[in-house]
Amino acid sequence: MIAKVITDISLDREFDYLVPPELSDSVRIGSAVTVPFGRSTRSGYVLALAENSSYDAAKLKALAGISPDRPAISENLIKLGKWIAEYYCATQEHAIRTLLPAAVRSGRVREKKLKLYSVADPAAADKYILENRENSRLAKRVKVLQLLLRKGEAVKAELATETDFSVSAFDALVKSGMISMREELPPDEFEQVDALPDTPLAPTPGQQKALEQISTMLEGKAASHVQLLYGTTNSGKTEVYLQAISKVLAAGRSAIVLVPEISLTPQTVRRFRARFGSKLSVLHSRLSDRERFDEWNRINSGKVQIAIGARSALFAPFNNLGLIVVDEEHDSSYKQSESPRYHARDVAVVRGKLENALVILGSATPSAESLHNARQGKFLLARMADQVDNKPAPVIRIVDRRLDPPPEPGMSNLLSPILIHAVEERLERAEQAILFLNRRGYARTLCCPQCGYEARCPECSINYNYTYSRSRELLSCHLCGGIAPAPQVCPDCGFQEIRYFGSGTEKLESCARGIFPGARIGRMDSDMMRSAEDYEVVLDKFRRGKLDILVGTQMIAKGLHFPGVTLVGVINADLGLSMPDFRAQERTFQMLTQVAGRAGRGEKRGEVIFQTTRDSEVIRFAADLDFDGFSQFDLEFREMLNYPPFSRLIAIFFKGENESAVADFAASFAEKLECYRHDRIRITPPAPAPVEKIKNQYRYMMIVRGTGLKTIREAIRILALHSNPPNGVTVAVDVDAQHLM
Ligand code: ADP
Ligand code: ZN
């Protein structure tokens, strides 16, 4: 017998080995094996078993053995890994690697305490970066500091995956005290969640229908194994998940629940824990290697029946999977940004098919892709339009800023008189308000009105990429995290009155302090939140009513529950609409719906104000809470332009320091694809990407879209993985890309 083995080095190639007689009973698909490789031995996994090899069997080497400390992968997961590698144009090694947590893959478990690193003194670090950023000897240290400033607090393994990370520079910075380390027992907040047992609630009519559909699916009598549970916020989707899981457990099978990382809160976990107690394994990002290893083994050995977690929980090694729930299925965090660039919702549908399991995709604002699949009959639709508690929806108003009187000289123009008045009312009544602006910093950019100079990050080229932070007296780049001193006069012409244009949350905060002098104001954005603690401190203050107004970016849009908030003001509701991306409308609608949902979660009815400077149907649909109207409108727009979900789309990115090498390679790549083009495929030839340059790397993008892409996708995969680009050029393929920047 021949075993086809993938080793841990990235060659995207299987190697054939003879299975020696003493192993023939124990080797199967998915076995972790060791193999002779050149003069050394390597570890790998068996992807397939075959009778024959296309190589000369006499020359084949034999498997060295089965690895004692690395577990085997189930055959279904191996199949899933192969599918991921093929469909997402990734190497087989990358795909197999995503199936297993690192600790399990290596068979080594490190000690239990987490070592968390952070910049000891951010102000000193800013100064260090400014002083040494031209110093090539210290370039690596500068990059490491910038990386860590951006991350806040992180474990080393997390930093090591970033391209800017240098171990030696990092160690030197730790030694010199610029980076500090603290040890922490991994949080067990999820373990301690008080598990007051609860029992299923009597379903509402909408829940009843959804659950009946699930029963039909379980009996194998339905036309699809996927249910799209389209239910308004508070319609009781979670209760449907809970009861569906109970059905599956009763049949002796297991379940996986995927949630966006940001919603994996103790609140959510508590509800599952209360219903299922110790049957549940919680896979969150801060587990130590040891805990991850333990959880994985608990699942693998059948000690727990349910796993809840973000994207990667999809690969939980259950042997008898009956159900996968994908909550907030529209959330963009389900798409992985590194290879393999898989979409967990789509892979969930595939795993469900492979394992003969059901899939429930739940959302209050389903993705265009899922709605389309439901219309086509590929998914079953369950609609829950009514809220369980019949709480009145917030009152949403659109304020057109073009109709406002001009601001008094010297006064900021960020808040309209209507919004100011609404905030004042809240302050008088001791209620809370949220002011939302999806851009951090003080001003968007720095310009010279005399000569037209614009401050730009020298390593990244996109207009207005520098954000001015007044508290740090710095310009910082939102693409690479690089910083520079903020000039006091124009560096080109010396003009004294250099100006700042556009506004971010820092400016918004300072304006609000000016307009509402007595109010207690807090701010949440990635500039402020340099560590997880900062985040908790502000949230906690706000939750306990110690703040009146919370200013923030999208960090505050999702999932947070503050019963005291009765007003949400969105400063620029139209901000995202001009992005050069066909999903801009969808993202704007989802974002507006999410922030609006922060108002009126307590006793009192909420009010929401969308400020805008343009007429937009998207904003009107959001203000009317009319998701059906919006999705109709958005789907028509996409159909007209033949964008997904009416076609499939593959984005191919080319990067490198030498622009002409990138352009040439991209052009030759495109040319090799020509022969695979047919009349339902459109190819946008390679051109500089909307973000042309990041960290001194030029970026080119080409887009292949249409239907019947299978053959061309296979060609793209081979070309991307097996053609040798010239020095320094890299290719990244993003199938079903979510961002075209
Ligand atoms: P969603 O997930 O759709 O936002 P939830 O499942 O969180 O909705 O339900 C909203 C609220 O209604 C929760 O407090 C939940 O406990 C309650 N609830 C859900 N279903 C029922 C039911 N059948 N009877 C009574 N209360 C319910
Ligand atoms: Zn930059």
PDB file of N, CA, C and O and ligand atoms in Angstrom, residues 457 460 477 480, ligand 2:
ATOM      1  N   CYS A 457       2.117  59.376   4.378  1.00  0.00           N
ATOM      2  CA  CYS A 457       3.092  58.388   4.824  1.00  0.00           C
ATOM      3  C   CYS A 457       3.993  58.052   3.647  1.00  0.00           C
ATOM      4  O   CYS A 457       3.514  57.673   2.591  1.00  0.00           O
ATOM      5  N   CYS A 460       3.531  54.371   2.253  1.00  0.00           N
ATOM      6  CA  CYS A 460       2.255  53.898   1.759  1.00  0.00           C
ATOM      7  C   CYS A 460       1.689  55.023   0.914  1.00  0.00           C
ATOM      8  O   CYS A 460       1.682  56.156   1.355  1.00  0.00           O
ATOM      9  N   CYS A 477      -0.007  56.623  10.398  1.00  0.00           N
ATOM     10  CA  CYS A 477      -0.550  56.054   9.162  1.00  0.00           C
ATOM     11  C   CYS A 477      -1.469  54.896   9.499  1.00  0.00           C
ATOM     12  O   CYS A 477      -1.076  53.991  10.231  1.00  0.00           O
ATOM     13  N   CYS A 480       0.079  51.324   7.826  1.00  0.00           N
ATOM     14  CA  CYS A 480       1.240  50.592   8.323  1.00  0.00           C
ATOM     15  C   CYS A 480       1.566  50.912   9.769  1.00  0.00           C
ATOM     16  O   CYS A 480       2.435  50.274  10.359  1.00  0.00           O
TER      17      CYS A 480
HETATM   18 ZN    ZN B   2       2.169  53.942   6.048  1.00  0.00          ZN
END
